[in-house]
Tab-separated table of C-alpha atoms and ligand atoms in Angstrom:
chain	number	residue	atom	x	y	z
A	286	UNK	CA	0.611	17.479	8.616
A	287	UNK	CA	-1.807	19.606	6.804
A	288	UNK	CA	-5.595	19.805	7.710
A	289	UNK	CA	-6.240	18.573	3.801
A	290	UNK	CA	-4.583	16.238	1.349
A	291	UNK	CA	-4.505	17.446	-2.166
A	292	UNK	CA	-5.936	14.814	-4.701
A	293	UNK	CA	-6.660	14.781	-7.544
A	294	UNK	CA	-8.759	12.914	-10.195
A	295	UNK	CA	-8.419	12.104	-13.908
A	296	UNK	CA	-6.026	12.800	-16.900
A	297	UNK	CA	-6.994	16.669	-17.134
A	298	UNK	CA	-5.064	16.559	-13.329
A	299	UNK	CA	-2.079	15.830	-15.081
A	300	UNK	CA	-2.217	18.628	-17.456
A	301	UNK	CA	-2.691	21.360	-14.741
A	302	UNK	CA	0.237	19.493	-12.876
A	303	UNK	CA	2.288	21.022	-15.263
A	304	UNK	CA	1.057	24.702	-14.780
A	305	UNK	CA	1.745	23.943	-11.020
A	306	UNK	CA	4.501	22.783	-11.802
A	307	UNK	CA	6.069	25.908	-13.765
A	308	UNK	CA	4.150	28.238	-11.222
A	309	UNK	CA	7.078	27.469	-8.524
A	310	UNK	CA	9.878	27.598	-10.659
A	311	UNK	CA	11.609	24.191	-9.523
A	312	UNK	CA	15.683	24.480	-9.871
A	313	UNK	CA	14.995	21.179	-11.033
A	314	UNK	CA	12.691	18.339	-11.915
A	315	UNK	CA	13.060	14.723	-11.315
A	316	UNK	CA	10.680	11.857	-12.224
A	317	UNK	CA	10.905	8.349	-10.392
A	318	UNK	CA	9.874	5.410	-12.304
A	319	UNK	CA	10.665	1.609	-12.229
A	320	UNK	CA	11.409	-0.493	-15.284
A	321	UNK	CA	7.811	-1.150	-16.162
A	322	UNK	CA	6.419	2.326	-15.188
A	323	UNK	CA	9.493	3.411	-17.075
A	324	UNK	CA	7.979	1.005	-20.408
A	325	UNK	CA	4.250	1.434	-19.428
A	326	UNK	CA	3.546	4.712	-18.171
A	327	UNK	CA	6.625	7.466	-18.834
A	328	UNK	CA	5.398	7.635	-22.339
A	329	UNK	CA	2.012	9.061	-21.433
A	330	UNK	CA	2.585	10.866	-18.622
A	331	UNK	CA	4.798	12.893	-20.761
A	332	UNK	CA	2.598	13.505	-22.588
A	333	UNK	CA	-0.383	14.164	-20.394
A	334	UNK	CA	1.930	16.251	-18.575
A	335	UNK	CA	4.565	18.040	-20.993
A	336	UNK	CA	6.921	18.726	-18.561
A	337	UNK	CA	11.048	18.283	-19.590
A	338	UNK	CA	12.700	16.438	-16.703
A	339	UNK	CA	16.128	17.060	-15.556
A	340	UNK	CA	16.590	13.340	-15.684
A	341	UNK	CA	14.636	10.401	-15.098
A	342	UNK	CA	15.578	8.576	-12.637
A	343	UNK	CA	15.324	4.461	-12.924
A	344	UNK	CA	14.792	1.898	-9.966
A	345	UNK	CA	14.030	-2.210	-10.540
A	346	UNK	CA	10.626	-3.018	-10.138
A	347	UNK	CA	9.524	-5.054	-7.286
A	348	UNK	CA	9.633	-4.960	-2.971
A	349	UNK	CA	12.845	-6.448	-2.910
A	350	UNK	CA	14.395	-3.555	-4.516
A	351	UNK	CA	12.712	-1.303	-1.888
A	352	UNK	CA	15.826	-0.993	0.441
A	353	UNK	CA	18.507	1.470	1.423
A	354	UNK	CA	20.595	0.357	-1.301
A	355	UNK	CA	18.224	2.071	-3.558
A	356	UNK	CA	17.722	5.007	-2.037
A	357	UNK	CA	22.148	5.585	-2.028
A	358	UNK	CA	21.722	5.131	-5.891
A	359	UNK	CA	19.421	7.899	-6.431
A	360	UNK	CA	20.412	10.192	-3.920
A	361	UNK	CA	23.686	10.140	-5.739
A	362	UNK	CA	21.835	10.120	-8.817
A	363	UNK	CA	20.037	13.023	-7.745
A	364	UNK	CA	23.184	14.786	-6.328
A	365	UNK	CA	25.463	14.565	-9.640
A	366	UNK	CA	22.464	15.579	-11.529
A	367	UNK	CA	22.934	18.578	-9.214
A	368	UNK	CA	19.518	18.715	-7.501
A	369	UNK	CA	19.334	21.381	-5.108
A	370	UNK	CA	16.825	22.147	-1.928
A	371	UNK	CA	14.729	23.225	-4.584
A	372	UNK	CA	13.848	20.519	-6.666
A	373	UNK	CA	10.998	18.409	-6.791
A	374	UNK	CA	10.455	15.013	-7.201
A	375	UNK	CA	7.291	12.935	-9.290
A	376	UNK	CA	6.882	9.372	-8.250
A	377	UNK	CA	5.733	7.915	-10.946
A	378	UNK	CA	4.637	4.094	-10.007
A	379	UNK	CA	3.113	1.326	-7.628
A	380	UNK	CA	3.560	1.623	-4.007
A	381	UNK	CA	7.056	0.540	-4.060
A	382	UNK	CA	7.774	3.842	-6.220
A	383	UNK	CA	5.418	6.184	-3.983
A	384	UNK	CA	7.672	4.494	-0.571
A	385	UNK	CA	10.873	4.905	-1.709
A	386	UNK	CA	10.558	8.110	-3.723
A	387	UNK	CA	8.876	9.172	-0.937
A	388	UNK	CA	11.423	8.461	1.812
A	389	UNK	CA	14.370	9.728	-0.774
A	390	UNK	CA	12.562	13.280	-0.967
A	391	UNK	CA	12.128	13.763	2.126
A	392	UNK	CA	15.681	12.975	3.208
A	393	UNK	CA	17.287	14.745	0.399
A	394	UNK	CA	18.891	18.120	1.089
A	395	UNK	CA	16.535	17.480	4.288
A	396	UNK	CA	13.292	17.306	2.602
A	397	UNK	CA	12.658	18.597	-1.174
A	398	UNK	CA	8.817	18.476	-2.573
A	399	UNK	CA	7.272	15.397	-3.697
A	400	UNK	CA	4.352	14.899	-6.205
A	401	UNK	CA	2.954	11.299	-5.867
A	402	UNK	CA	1.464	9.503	-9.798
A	403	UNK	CA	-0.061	6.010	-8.301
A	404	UNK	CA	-0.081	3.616	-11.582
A	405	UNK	CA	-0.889	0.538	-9.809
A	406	UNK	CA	-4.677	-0.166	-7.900
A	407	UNK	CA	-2.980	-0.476	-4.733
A	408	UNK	CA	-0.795	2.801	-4.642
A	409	UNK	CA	-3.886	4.535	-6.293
A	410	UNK	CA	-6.367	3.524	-3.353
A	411	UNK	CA	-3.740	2.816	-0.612
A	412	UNK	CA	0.374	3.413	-0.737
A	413	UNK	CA	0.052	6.821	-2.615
A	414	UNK	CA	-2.385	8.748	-0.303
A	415	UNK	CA	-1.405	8.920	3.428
A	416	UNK	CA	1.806	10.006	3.786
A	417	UNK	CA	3.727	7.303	5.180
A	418	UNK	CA	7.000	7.082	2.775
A	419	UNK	CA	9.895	4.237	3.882
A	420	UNK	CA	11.303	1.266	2.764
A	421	UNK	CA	12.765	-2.598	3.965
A	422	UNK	CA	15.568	-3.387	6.179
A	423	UNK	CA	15.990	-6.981	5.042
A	424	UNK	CA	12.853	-9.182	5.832
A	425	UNK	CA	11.459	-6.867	7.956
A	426	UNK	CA	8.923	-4.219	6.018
A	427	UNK	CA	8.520	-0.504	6.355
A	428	UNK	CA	11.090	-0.052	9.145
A	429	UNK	CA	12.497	2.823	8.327
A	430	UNK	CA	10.567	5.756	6.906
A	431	UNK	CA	9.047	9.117	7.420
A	432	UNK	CA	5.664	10.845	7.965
A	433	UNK	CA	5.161	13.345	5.756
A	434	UNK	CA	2.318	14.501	2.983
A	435	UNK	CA	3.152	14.659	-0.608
A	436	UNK	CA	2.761	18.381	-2.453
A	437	UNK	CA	0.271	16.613	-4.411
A	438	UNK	CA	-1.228	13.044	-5.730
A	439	UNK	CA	-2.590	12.889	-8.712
A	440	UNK	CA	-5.092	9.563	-9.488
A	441	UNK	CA	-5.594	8.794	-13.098
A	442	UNK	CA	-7.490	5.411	-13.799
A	443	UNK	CA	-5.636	5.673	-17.681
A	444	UNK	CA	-2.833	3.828	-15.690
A	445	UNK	CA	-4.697	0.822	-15.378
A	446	UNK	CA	-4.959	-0.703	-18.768
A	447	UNK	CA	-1.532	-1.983	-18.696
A	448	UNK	CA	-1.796	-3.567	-15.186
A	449	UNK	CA	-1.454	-6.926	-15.010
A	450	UNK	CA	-4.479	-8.575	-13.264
A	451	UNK	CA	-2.719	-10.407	-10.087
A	452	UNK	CA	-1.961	-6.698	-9.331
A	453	UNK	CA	-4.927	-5.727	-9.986
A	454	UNK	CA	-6.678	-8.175	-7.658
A	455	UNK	CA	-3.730	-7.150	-4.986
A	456	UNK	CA	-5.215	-3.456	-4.827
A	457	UNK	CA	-8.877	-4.736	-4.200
A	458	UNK	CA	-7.697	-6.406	-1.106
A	459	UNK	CA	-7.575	-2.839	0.061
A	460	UNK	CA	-10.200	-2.054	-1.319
A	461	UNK	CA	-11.877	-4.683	0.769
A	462	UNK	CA	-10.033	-3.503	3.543
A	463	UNK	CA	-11.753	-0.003	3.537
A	464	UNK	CA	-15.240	-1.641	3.480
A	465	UNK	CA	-14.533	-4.104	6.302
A	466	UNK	CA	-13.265	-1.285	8.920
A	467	UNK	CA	-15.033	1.950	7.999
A	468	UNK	CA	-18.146	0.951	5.745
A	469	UNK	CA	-20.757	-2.055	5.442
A	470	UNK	CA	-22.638	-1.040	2.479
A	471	UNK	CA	-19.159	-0.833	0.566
A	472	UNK	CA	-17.853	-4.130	1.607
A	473	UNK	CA	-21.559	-5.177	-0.114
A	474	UNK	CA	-20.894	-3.371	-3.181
A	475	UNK	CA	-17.552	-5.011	-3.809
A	476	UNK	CA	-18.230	-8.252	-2.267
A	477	UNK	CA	-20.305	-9.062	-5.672
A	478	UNK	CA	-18.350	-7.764	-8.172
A	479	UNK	CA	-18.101	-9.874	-10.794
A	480	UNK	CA	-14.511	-9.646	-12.130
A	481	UNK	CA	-11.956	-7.730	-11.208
A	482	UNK	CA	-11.388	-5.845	-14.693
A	483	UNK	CA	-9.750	-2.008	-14.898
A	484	UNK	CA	-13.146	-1.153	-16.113
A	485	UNK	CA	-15.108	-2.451	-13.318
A	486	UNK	CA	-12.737	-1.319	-10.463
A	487	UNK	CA	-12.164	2.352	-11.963
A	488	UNK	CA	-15.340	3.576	-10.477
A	489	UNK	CA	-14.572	2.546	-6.529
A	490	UNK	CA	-11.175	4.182	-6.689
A	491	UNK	CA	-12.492	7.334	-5.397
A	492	UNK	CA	-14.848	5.667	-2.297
A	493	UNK	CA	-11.975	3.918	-0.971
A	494	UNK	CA	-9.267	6.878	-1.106
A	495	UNK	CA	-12.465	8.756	0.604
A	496	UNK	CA	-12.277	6.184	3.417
A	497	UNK	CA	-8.406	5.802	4.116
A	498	UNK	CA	-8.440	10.042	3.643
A	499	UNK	CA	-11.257	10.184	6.666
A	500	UNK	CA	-8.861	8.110	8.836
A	501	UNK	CA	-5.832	9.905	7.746
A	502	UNK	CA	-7.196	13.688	8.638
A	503	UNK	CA	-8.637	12.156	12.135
A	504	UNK	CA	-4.773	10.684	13.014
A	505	UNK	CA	-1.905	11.221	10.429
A	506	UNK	CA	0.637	10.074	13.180
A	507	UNK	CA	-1.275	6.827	14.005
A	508	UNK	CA	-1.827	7.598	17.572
A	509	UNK	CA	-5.422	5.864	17.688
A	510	UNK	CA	-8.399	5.499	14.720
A	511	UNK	CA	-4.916	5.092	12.134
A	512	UNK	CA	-4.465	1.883	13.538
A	513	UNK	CA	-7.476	0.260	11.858
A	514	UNK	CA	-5.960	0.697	8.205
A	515	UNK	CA	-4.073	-2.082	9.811
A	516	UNK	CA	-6.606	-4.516	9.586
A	517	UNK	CA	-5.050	-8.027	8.380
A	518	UNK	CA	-1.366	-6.351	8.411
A	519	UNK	CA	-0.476	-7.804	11.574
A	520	UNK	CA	-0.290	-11.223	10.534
A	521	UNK	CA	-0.206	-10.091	6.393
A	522	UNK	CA	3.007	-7.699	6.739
A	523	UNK	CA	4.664	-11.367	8.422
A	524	UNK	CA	3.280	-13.459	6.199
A	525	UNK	CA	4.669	-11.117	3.067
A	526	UNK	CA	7.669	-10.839	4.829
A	527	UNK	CA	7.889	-15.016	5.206
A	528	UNK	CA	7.178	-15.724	1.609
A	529	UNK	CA	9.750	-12.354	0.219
A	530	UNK	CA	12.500	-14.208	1.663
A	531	UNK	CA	11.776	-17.520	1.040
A	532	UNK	CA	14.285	-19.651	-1.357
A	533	UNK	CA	11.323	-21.691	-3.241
A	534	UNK	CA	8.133	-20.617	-2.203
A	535	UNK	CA	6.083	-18.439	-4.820
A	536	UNK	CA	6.141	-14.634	-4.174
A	537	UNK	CA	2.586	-13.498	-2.795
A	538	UNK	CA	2.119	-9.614	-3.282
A	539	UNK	CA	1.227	-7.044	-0.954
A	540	UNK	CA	-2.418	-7.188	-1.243
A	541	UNK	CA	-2.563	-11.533	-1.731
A	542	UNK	CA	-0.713	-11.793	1.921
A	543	UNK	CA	-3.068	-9.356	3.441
A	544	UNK	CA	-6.026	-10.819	2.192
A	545	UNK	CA	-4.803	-14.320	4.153
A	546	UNK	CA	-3.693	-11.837	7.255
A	547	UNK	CA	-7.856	-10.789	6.522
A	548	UNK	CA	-9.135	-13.714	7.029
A	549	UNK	CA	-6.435	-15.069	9.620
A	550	UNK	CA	-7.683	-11.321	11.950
A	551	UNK	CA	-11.173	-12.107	11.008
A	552	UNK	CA	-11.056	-15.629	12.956
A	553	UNK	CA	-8.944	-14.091	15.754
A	554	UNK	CA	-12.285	-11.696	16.150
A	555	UNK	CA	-14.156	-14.478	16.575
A	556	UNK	CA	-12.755	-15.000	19.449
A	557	UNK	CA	-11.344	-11.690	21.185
A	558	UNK	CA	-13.918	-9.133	19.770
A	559	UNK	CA	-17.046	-10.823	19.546
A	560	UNK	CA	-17.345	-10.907	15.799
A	561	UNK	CA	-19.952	-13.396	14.912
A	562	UNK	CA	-18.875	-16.594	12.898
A	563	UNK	CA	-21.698	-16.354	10.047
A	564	UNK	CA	-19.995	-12.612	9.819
A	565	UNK	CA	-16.266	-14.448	9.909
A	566	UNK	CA	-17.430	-16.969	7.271
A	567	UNK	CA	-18.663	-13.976	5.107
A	568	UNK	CA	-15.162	-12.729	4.769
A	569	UNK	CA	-13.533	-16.142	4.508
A	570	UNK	CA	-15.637	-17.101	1.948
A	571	UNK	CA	-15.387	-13.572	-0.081
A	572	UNK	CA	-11.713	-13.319	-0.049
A	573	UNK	CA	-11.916	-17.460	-0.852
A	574	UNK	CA	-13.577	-16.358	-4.468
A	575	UNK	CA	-10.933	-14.014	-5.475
A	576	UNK	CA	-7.793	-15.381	-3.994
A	577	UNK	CA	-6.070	-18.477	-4.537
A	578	UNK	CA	-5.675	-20.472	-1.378
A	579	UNK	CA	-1.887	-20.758	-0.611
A	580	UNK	CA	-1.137	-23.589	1.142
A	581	UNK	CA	0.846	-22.549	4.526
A	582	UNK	CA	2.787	-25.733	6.464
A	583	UNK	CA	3.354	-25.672	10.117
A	584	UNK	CA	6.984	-25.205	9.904
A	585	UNK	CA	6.321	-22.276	7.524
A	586	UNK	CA	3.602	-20.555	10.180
A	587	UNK	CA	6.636	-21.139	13.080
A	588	UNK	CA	8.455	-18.803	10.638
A	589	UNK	CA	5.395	-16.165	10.067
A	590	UNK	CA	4.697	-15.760	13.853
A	591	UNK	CA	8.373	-15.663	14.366
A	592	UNK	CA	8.608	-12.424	11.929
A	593	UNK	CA	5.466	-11.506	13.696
A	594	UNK	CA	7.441	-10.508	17.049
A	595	UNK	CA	9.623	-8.262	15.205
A	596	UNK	CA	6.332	-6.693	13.727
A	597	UNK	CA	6.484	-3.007	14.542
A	598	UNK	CA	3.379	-2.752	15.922
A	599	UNK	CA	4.291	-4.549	18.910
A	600	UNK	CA	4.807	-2.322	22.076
A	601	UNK	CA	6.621	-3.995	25.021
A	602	UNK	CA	7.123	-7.526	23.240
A	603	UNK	CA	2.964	-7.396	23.251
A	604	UNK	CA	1.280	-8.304	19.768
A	605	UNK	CA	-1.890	-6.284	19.143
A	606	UNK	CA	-3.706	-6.410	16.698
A	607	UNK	CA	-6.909	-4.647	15.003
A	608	UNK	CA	-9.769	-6.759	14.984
A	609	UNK	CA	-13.440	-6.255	14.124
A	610	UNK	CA	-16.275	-6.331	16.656
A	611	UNK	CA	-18.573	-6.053	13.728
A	612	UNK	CA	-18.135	-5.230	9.644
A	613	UNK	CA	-17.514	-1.465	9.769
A	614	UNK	CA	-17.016	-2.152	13.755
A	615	UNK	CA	-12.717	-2.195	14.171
A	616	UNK	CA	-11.339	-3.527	17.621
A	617	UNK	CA	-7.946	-1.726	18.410
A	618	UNK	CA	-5.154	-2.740	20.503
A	619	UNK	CA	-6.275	-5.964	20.874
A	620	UNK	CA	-3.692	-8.080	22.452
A	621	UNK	CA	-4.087	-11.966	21.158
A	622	UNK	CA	-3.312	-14.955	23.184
A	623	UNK	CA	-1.052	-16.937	20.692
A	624	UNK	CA	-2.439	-19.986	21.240
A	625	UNK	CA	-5.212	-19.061	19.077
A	626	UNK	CA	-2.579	-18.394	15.789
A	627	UNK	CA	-2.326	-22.164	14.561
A	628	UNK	CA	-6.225	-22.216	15.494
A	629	UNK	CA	-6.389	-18.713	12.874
A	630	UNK	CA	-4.492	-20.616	10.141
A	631	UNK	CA	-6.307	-24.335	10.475
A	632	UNK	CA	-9.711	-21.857	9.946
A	633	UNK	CA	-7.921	-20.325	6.969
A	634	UNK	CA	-7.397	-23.441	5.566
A	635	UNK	CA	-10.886	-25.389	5.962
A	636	UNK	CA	-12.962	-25.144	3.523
B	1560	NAD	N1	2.540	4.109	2.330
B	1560	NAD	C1	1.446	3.435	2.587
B	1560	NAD	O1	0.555	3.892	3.308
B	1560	NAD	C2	1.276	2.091	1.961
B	1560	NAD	C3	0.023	1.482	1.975
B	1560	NAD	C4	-0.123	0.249	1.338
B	1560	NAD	C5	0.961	-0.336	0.708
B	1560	NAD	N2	2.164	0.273	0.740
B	1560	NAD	C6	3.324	-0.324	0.074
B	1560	NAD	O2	3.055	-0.387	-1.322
B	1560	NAD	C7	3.820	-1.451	-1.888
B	1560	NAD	C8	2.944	-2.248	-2.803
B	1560	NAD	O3	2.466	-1.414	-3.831
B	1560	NAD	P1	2.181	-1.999	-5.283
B	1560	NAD	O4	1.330	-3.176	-5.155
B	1560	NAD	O5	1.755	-0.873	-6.123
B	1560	NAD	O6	3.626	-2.540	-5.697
B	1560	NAD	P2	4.647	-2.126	-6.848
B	1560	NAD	O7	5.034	-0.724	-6.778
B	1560	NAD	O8	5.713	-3.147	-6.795
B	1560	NAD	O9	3.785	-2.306	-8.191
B	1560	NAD	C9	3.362	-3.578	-8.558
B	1560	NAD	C10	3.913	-3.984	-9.932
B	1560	NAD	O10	3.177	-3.342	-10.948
B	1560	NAD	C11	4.044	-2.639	-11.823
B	1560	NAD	N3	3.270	-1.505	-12.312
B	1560	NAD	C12	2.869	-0.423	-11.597
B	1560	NAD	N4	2.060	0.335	-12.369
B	1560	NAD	C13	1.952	-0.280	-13.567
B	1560	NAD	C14	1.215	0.006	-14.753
B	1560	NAD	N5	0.396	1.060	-14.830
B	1560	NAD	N6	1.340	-0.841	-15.808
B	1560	NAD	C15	2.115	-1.962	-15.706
B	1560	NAD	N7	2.807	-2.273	-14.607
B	1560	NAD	C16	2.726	-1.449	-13.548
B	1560	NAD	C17	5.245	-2.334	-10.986
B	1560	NAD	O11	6.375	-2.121	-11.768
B	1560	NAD	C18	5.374	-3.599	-10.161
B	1560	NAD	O12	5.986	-4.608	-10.899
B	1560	NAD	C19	4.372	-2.242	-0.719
B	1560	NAD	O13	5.731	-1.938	-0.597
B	1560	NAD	C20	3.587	-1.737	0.467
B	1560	NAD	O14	4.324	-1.810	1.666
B	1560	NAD	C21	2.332	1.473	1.350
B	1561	ZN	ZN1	-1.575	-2.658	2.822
């Protein structure tokens, strides 16, 4: 892992991608999109970025697509197109793109450069920046995957326009995320935005890659401070999980289960690192004004916590989780007694 991750800002970004890009003389050039980045954004970025791919290589949108299955499609895709150890790879696409492409570059030929294009909020402020590639194995997320730091992400706000708002609203539950573990006067900021618009969010992009890129630097192989990106993820990555596999329930998105798995950790602080409950109710009530309350049954939270234990954060059939002792105050390792998860959910719940 490098001592710096190379980002960049804005449209002009993409142009001098392409000088970097002819500078190394790739064998060959691939670019990963799914079949809305493939509608929405391919267009532009080739033109932003005049570059003539090899081929363009084409995934189905969505997390369920973000599976092994996948990745033996375009590693053959990649092969017959006759990529080579030196060949690079541009993800162009949400987090689901950034993962897999991710994972699929680095396990090509052993490892081939990767240049990461985050078109979504979330993989702009979250997915894209980091390092961590992988992908699904069935219900379970992000089991199998690989550390390792793109050549390059490039953040463009253009991108946004043709996001549709839930998604939208999915990234700022990151965003959120960033203010509640690393910075108070954030959280404030964002807390009373009015509406979650392209043109209101473009301008915190930056702050909250700042944050995760702090954490990152300290402990790219999540040994210790990593730990608190996982705020809400605990009991968010199980609850995605739950409702991903479901037969009839509605599909929440990354950022919609987190933001329950938020507010689920925040009550759990309450009561194993000393948050206060006026502090608690804060966040409860914040997420409450820009997320729909989902309605979760007892015999669907038996399900959650059972996906829970296969979580794999858990070391030695322990659950820990990161809590907050404060806002900008993050508890790790904090082992919970499960009694108190049916507690977390009836707090969820009340109004
Ligand atoms: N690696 C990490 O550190 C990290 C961090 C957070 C999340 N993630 C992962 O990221 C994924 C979620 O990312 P996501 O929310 O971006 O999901 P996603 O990639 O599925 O994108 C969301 C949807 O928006 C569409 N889309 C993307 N950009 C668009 C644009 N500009 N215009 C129109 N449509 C567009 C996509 O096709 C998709 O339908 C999850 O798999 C999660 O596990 C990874
Ligand atoms: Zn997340």
């Amino acid at each position: 892992m490098e001592d710096h991750i190379n980002i960049t800002y804005g449209r002009n970004a993409l142009q001098e991608l392409k000088e970097v890009l002819d500078a190394k003389h790739y064998s060959s050039l691939f670019v990963l999109v799914d079949s809305n980045t493939e509608t929405h954004c391919l267009p532009r970025f080739l033109e932003y970025c005049p570059v003539v791919p090899t081929a363009v290589l084409k995934m189905k949108a969505g997390e369920e697509f973000k599976n092994l299955s996948t990745c033996q499609d375009l590693w053959e895709e990649l092969s017959v197109q006759g990529g080579d150890r030196n060949s690079v790879l541009i993800n162009l696409g949400g987090g689901v793109v950034t993962d897999l492409g991710g994972f699929v570059a680095c396990t090509f030929k052993r490892g081939i450069d990767f240049y990461n294009i985050p078109t979504s909020l979330l993989a702009m402020v979250d997915a894209s920046v980091g390092g961590k590639t992988g992908i699904d194995l069935g219900a379970l997320k992000n089991q199998i995957g690989i550390i390792r730091e793109p050549q390059g992400v490039i953040i463009a706000e253009d991108w946004l326009t043709t996001l549709p708002q839930e998604e939208l609203r999915s990234g700022f539950a990151e965003m959120l995320k960033h203010g509640l573990i690393a910075n108070p006067s954030y959280w404030h900021t964002l807390k009373s935005i009015p509406d979650l618009s392209a043109k209101n969010l473009a301008e915190f992009i930056q702050p909250s890659v700042a944050e995760k890129t702090k954490v990152v630097l300290e402990d790219p192989y999540e040994k210790g401070l990593r730990k608190i990106l996982n705020f809400g993820h605990t009991l968010g990555h199980a609850i995605e999980s739950y409702y991903l596999t479901h037969p009839t329930h509605p599909r929440l998105l990354h950022g919609e289960a987190i933001a329950i798995g938020m507010v689920l950790e925040a009550y759990l602080a309450t009561e194993c690192s000393g948050l206060d409950h006026a502090t608690a109710e804060e966040i409860k009530q914040t997420f409450k004004g820009f997320y729909p309350l989902i309605s979760i049954t007892t015999a669907d939270q038996a399900a959650i916590l059972d996906l829970l234990r296969h979580d794999k954060k858990n070391k030695g059939g322990r659950i820990n989780f990161v809590l907050l002792k404060a806002i900008g105050a993050p508890d790790i390792d904090v082992e919970v007694p499960q009694a108190l998860f049916a507690k977390a959910f009836d707090y969820y719940q009340s109004a």
